[in-house]
Coordinates of C-alpha atoms and ligand atoms in Angstrom, one line a residue:
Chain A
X1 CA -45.7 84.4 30.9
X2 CA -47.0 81.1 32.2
X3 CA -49.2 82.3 35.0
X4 CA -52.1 81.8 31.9
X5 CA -51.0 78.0 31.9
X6 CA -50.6 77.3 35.6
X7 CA -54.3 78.7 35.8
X8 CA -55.6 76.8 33.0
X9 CA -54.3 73.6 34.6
X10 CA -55.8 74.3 38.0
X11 CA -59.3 74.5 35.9
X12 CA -58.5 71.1 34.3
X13 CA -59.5 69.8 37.7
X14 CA -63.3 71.2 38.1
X15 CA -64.4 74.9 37.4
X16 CA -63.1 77.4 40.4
X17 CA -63.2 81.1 41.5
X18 CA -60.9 83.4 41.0
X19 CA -59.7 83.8 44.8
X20 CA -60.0 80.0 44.9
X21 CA -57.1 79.9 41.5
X22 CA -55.0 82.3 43.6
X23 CA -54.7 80.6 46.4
X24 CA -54.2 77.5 44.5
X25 CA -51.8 78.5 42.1
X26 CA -49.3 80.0 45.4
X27 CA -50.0 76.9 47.3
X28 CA -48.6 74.7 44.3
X29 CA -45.7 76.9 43.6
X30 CA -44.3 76.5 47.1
X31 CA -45.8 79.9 48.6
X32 CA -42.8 81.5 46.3
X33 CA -44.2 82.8 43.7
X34 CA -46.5 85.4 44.8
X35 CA -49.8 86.1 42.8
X36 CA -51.8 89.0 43.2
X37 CA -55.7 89.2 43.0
X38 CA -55.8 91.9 40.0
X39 CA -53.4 89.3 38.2
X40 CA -55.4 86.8 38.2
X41 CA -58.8 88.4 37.2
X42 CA -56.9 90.4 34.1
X43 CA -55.5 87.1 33.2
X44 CA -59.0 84.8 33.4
X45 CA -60.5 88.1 31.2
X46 CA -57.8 87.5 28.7
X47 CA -58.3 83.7 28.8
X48 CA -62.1 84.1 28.4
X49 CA -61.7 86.9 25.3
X50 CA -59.5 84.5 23.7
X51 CA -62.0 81.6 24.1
X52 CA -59.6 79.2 26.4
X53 CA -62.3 79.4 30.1
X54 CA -65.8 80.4 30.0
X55 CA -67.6 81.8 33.5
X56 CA -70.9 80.0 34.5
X57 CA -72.9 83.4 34.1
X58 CA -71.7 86.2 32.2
X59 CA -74.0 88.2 34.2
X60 CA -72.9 87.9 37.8
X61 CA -69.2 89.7 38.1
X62 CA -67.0 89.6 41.3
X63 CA -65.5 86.6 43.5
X64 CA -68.6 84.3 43.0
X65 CA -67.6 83.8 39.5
X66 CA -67.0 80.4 38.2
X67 CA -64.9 79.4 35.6
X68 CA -64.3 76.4 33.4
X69 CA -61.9 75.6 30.9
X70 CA -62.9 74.9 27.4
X71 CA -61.8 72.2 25.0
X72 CA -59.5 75.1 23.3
X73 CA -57.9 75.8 26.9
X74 CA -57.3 72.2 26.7
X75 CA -55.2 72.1 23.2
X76 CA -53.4 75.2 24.2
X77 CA -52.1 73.8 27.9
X78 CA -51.5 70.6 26.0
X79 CA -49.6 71.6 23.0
X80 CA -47.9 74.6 25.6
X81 CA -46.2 71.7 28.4
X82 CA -44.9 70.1 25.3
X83 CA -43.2 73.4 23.8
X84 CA -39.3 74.2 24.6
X85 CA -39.0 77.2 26.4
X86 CA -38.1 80.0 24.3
X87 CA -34.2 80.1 23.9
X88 CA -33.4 84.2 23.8
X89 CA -29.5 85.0 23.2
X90 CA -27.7 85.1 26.4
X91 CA -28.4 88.2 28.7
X92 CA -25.6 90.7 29.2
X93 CA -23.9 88.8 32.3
X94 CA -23.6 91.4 34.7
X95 CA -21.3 89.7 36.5
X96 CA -18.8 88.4 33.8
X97 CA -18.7 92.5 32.6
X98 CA -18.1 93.4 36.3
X99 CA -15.6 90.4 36.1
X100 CA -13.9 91.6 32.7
X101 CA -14.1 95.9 34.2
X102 CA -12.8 94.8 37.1
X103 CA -9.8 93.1 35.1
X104 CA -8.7 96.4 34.1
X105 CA -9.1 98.9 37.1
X106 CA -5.4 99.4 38.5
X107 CA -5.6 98.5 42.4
X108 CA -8.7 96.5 42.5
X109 CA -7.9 92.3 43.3
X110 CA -10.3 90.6 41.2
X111 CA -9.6 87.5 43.8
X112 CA -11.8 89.6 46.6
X113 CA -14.0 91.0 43.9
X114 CA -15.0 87.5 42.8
X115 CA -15.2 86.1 46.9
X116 CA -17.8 89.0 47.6
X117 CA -20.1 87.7 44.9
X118 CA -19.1 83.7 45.6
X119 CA -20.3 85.1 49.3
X120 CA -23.6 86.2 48.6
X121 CA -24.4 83.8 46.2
X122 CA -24.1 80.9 49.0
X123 CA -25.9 82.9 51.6
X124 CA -28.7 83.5 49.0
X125 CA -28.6 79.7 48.3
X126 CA -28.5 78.6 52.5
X127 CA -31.9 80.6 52.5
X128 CA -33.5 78.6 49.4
X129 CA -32.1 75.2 50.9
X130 CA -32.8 76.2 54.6
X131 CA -36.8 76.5 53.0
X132 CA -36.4 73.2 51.4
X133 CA -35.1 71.7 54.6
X134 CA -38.0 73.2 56.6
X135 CA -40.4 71.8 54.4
X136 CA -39.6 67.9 54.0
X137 CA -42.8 67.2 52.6
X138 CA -43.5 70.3 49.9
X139 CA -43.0 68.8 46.8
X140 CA -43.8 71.9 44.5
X141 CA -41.7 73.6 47.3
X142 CA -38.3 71.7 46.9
X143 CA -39.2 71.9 43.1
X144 CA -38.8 75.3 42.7
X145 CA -36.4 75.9 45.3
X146 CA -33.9 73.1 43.2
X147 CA -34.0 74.9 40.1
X148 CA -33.5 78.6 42.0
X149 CA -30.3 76.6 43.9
X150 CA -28.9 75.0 41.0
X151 CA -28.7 78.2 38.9
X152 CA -26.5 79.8 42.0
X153 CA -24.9 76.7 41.9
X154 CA -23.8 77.6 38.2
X155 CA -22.8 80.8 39.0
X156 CA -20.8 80.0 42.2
X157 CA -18.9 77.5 39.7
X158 CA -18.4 80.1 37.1
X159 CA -16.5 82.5 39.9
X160 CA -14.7 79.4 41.6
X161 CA -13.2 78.6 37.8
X162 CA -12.5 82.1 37.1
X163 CA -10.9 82.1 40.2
X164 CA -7.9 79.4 39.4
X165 CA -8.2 81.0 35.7
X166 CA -6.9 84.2 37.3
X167 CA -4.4 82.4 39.5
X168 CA -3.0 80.3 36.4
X169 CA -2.8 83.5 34.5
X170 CA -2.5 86.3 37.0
X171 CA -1.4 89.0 34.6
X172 CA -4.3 88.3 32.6
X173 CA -5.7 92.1 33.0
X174 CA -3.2 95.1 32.9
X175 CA -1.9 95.6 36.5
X176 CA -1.1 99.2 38.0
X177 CA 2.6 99.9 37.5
X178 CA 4.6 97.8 40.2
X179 CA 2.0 96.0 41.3
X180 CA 3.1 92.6 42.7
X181 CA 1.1 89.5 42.5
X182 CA 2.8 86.8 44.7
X183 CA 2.2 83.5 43.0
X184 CA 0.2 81.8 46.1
X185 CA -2.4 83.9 46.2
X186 CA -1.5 86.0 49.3
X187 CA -2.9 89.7 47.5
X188 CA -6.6 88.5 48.4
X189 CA -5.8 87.8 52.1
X190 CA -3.8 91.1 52.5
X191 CA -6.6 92.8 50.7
X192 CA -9.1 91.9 53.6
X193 CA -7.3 92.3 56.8
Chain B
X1 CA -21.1 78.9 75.4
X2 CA -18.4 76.7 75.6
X3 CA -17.5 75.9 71.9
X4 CA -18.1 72.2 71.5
X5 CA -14.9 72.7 68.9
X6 CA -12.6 75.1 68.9
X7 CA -8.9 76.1 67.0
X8 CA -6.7 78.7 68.2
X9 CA -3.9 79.8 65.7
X10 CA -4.0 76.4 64.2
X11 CA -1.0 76.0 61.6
X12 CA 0.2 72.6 59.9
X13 CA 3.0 72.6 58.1
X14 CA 4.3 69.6 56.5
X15 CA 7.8 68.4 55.4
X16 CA 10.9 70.8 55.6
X17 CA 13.0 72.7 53.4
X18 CA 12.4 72.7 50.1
X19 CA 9.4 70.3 49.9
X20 CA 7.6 72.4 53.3
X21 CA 4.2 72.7 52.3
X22 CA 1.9 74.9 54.7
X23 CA -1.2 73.7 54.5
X24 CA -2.8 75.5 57.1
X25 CA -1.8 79.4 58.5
X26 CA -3.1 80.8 62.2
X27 CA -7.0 79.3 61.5
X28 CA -9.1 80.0 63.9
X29 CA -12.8 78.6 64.3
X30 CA -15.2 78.0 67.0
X31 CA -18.0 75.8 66.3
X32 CA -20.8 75.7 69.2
X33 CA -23.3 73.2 70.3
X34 CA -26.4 72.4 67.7
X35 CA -24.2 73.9 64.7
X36 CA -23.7 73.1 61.5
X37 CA -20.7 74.7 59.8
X38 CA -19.3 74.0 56.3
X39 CA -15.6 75.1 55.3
X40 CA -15.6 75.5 51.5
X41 CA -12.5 75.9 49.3
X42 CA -10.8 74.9 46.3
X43 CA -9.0 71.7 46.1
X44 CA -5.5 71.5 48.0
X45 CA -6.4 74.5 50.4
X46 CA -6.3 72.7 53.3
X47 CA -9.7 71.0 54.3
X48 CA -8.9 67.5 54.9
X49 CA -6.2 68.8 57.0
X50 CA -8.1 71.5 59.0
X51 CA -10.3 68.1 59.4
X52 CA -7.9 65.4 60.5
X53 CA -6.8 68.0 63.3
X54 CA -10.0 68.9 64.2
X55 CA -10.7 65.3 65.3
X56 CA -7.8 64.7 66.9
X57 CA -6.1 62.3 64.1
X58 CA -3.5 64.7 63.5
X59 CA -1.6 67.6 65.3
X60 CA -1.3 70.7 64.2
X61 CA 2.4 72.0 63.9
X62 CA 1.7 75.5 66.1
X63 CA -2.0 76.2 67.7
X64 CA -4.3 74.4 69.9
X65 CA -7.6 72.3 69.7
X66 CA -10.2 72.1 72.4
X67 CA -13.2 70.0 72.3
X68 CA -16.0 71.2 74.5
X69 CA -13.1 73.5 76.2
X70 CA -10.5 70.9 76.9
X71 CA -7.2 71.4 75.6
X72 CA -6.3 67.8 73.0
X73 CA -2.7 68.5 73.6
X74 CA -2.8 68.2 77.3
X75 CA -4.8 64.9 77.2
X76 CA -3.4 61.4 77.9
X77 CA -2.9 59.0 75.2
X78 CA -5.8 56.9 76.2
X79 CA -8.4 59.9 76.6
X80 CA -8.1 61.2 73.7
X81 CA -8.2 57.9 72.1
X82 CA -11.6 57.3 74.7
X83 CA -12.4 60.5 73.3
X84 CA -12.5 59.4 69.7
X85 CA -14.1 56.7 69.9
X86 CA -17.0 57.8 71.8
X87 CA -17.5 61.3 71.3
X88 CA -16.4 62.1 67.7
X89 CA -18.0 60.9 64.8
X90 CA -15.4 60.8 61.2
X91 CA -16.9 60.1 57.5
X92 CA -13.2 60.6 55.5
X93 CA -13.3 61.6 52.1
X94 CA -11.9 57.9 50.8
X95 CA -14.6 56.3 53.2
X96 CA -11.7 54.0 55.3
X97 CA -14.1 50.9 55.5
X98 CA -11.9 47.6 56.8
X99 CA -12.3 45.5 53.7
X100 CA -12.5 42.3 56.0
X101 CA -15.6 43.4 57.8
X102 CA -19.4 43.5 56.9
X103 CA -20.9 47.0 56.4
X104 CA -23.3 46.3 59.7
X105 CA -20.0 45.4 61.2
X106 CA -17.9 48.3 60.2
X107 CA -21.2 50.4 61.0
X108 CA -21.0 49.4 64.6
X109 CA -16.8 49.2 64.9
X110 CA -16.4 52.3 66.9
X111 CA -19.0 50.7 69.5
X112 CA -17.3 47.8 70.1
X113 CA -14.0 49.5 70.4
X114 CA -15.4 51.1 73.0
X115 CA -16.4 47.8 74.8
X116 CA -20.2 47.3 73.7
X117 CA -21.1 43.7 73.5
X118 CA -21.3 42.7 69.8
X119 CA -24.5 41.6 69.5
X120 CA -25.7 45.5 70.8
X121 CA -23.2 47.1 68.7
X122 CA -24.7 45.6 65.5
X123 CA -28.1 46.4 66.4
X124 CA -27.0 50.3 67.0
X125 CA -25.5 49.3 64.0
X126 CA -27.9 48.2 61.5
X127 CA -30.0 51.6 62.9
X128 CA -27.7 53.9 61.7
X129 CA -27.5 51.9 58.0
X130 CA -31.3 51.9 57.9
X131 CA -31.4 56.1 58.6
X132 CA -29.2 55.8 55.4
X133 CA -31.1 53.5 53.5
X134 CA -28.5 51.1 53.0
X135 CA -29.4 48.4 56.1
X136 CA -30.6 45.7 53.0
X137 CA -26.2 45.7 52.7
X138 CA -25.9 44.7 56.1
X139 CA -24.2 41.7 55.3
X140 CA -22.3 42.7 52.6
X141 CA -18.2 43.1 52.2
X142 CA -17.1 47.0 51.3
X143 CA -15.5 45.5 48.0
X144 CA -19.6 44.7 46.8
X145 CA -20.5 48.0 47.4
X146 CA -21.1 50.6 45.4
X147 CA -19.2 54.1 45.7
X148 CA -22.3 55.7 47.4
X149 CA -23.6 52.5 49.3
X150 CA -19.3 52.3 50.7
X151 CA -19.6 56.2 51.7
X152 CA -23.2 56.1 53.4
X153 CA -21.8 52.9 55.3
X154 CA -19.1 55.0 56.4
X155 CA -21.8 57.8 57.5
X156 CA -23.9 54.8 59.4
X157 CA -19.8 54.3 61.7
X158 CA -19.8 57.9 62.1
X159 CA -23.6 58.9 63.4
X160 CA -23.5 55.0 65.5
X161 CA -24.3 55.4 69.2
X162 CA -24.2 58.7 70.8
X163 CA -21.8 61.1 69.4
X164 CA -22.5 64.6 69.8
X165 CA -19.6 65.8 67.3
X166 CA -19.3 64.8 63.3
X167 CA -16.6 65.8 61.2
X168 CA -17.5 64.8 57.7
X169 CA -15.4 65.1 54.1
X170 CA -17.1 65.3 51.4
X171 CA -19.8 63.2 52.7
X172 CA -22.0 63.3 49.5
X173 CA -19.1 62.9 46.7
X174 CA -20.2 59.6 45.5
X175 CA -23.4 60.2 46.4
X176 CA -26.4 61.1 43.5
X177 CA -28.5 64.6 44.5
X178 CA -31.3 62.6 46.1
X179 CA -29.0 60.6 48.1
X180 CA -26.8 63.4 49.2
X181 CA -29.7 65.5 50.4
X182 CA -31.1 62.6 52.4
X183 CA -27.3 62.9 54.1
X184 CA -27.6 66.4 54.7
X185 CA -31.2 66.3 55.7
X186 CA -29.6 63.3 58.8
X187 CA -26.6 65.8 59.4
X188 CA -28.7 69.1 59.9
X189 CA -31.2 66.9 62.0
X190 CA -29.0 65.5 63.8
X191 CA -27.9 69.4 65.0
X192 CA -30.5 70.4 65.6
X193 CA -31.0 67.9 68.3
X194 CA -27.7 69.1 69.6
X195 CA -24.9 67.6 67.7
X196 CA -22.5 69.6 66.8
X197 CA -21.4 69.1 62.8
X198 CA -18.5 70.4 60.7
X199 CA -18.5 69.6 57.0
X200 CA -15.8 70.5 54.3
X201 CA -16.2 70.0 51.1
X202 CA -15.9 72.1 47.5
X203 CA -19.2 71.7 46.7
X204 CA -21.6 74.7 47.5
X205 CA -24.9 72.8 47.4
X206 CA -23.7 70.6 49.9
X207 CA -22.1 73.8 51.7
X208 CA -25.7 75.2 51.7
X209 CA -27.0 73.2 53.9
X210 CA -24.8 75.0 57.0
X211 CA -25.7 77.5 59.4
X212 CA -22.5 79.2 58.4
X213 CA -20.3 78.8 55.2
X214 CA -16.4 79.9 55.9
X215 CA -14.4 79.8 53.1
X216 CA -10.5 78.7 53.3
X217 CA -8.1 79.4 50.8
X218 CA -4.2 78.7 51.0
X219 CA -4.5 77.2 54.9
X220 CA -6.4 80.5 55.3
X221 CA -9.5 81.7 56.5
X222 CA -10.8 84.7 54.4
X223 CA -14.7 85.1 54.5
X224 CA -18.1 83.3 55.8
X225 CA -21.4 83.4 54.4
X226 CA -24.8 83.4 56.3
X227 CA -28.5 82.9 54.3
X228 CA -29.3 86.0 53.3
X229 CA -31.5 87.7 50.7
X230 CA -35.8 87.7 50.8
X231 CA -36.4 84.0 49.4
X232 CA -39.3 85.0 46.7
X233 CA -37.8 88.2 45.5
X234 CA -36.2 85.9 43.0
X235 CA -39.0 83.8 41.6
X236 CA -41.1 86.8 41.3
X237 CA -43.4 86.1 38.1
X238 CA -41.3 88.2 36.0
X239 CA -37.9 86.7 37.2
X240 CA -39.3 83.3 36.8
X241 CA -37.9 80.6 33.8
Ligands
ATP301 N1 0.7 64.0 54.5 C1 1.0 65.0 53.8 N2 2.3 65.3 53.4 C2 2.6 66.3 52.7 N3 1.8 67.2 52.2 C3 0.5 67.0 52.5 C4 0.0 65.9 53.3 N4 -1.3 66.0 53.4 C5 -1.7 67.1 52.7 N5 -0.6 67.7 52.1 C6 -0.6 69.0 51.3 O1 -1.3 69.9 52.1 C7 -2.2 70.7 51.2 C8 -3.6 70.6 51.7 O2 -4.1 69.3 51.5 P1 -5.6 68.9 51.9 O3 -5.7 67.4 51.7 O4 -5.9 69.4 53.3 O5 -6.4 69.6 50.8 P2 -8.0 69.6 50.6 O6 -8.5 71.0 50.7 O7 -8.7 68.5 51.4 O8 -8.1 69.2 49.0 P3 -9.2 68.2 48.3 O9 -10.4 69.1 48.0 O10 -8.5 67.9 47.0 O11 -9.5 67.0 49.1 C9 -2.0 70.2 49.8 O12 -1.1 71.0 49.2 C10 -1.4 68.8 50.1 O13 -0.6 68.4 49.0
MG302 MG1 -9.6 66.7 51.1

């Protein structure tokens, strides 16, 4: 987990507090990420064991502590912006399986099935670009914000192309015995009235 | 509140016989003052059409369109012409710049139309292209444009003077994602001093930036969206890349 690295960067800058990092490391992630105080202090302990920040005074304990990062901190944030993120197979898609179950329940219209998710995908991504537009000057904000919209924005693509997959192929799934499927697409609107 | 735009049972149909195409079935859609709405849908479902209508370029084959409560239909000629010109702001998807004038000059068209001196027109003018960023193309022809310097020209005509309702299509298509936020950023300011805005278009980032998201499909509306979900819950430390 990177919280480690974002608070070995913020001590890059001068030594700090603990409370100080916090507040730091939530202001430069766009107030998104939230950071609690017992995070912080079990990650600077771990950072200290490990020889990458040292505190002023190994005495004094609490908020007053400062720390500083050493020149090891330094090689590890260094040689750690430079390393790929670590590629791990592709997660179970819980929405292609609910996708490929719901291609073979009789009676259910995938159509509707794919507009509920394509709905709260773009609702969830109106409320990450409504906090972008808010903020016009937030940097780290609009950041953060762009990578959360553009992986909806994969998603909402993956339904709308599954969607005229279906409707070039609509017996793709086994259908309930006389099930019609009119050819333009009228199941889905009969399916909501 | 009187709806600044509003369709009733709106249906186009177009051609007959064999060839009838219906490209829009029974929409209805109010839009009211200060909103932004975005109609998102799959290619060919109907949005440039739901758009031509909606500004009066068009009539629909059954329904009725009111703007700010007033039925188009029972309009004169002239007024809703008048009403086009001065109150209604179009970007179209293909931009539909005139070829023979300057972009400052196609910027402030609708203006003069309307009877503004030239000289004022072109200053309103050359304000709109500098709120898109493209005022140092003032002089230039549409044919030495690029894509997205011809489309944010045609965004300058639409926001010129004092409309207070803006139909775009596709507004950002030929647009990078720096440049087509900067349009949206204009469009949702622009409402939220009071204009009213509709947008269609396929794309959901663009679509994002509404107040409301409806989604058409076959000439039909079927859904909307509104933001939803606790911003944060997703980029909790352990969600995070
Ligand atoms: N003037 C016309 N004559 C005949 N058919 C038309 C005409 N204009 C549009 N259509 C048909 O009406 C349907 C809707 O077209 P429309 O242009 O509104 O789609 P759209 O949603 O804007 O698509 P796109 O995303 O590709 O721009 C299509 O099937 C189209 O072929
Ligand atoms: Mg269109």
């Amino acid at each position: 987990m990177s919280v480690r690295h974002a608070l070995l960067a913020l001590l890059t800058e001068r030594p700090k507090f603990g409370l100080q990092l916090r507040q730091e490391f939530e202001s430069g992630t766009g107030a998104v990420w939230p950071l609690n105080v017992g995070q912080v202090y079990t990650t600077l302990q771990r950072l200290e064991r490990d020889g990458l920040v040292e505190s002023e005074d190994a005495d004094i304990a609490g908020p007053q502590k400062d720390f500083r990062i050493t020149s090891a901190g330094r090689d590890e944030l260094t040689e750690w912006l430079r390393t790929p993120p670590e590629s791990v197979p592709p997660p179970r898609d819980e929405l292609v399986i609910k996708l490929l179950v719901a291609l073979r329940v009789p009676g259910v219209d995938v159509h509707d099935i794919l507009q509920t998710h394509r709905r709260h995908l773009v609702g969830s991504m109106q409320r990450y670009t409504h906090l972008k537009a808010a903020a016009a000057d937030d940097v780290a904000l609009a950041l953060v914000v762009d990578a959360q919209v553009f992986r909806l924005d994969g998603v909402i693509r993956w339904l709308d192309a599954a969607d005229s997959r279906l409707k070039q192929f609509p017996l793709a799934g086994p259908r309930p015995p006389g099930a019609e499927v009119s050819p333009d697409g009228d199941r889905m609107v009969e399916g909501r009235r | 509140m009187t709806a600044a735009l509003e369709l009733r049972r709106v249906s186009k149909v177009y051609g007959s016989g064999a060839t009838e195409v219906h490209a829009l079935r029974g929409v209805d859609l109010a839009v009211y003052p200060g909103e932004l709405v975005a109609i998102m849908g799959p290619s060919g479902c109907g949005k440039s059409t739901l758009l031509t209508i909606a500004g009066t370029l068009e009539e629909p084959t059954d329904g009725e369109v009111l703007v700010d409560g007033i039925e188009v239909s029972g309009m004169s000629r002239n007024d809703r012409a008048r009403m086009r010109r001065r109150s209604i702001g179009y970007v179209f998807q293909d931009f539909n710049l005139l070829a023979g004038l300057t972009a400052v000059e196609n910027a402030a068209l609708p203006l003069e139309l309307d009877g503004m001196p030239a000289g004022r027109a072109q200053g309103l003018g050359l304000r709109a292209l500098e709120e898109l960023g493209v005022a140092e193309r003032a002089g230039h022809y549409p044919d030495d444009l690029s894509g997205g310097e011809r489309q944010r020209v045609s965004i300058a005509r639409a926001i010129v003077g004092d409309r207070h309702l803006l139909l775009a299509d596709e507004p950002t298509g030929a647009l990078d994602s720096v440049n087509g936020e900067a349009v949206m950023r204009l469009l949702r300011g622009a409402c939220q001093r009071g204009v009213t805005g509709l947008v269609v278009t396929h794309d959901a980032q663009l679509a994002s930036w509404a107040d409301r998201v409806v989604f058409l499909r076959d000439g039909r509306m079927v859904d909307q969206a509104v933001p939803a979900g606790a911003p944060g819950a997703m980029l909790a430390p352990g969600a995070a890349p």
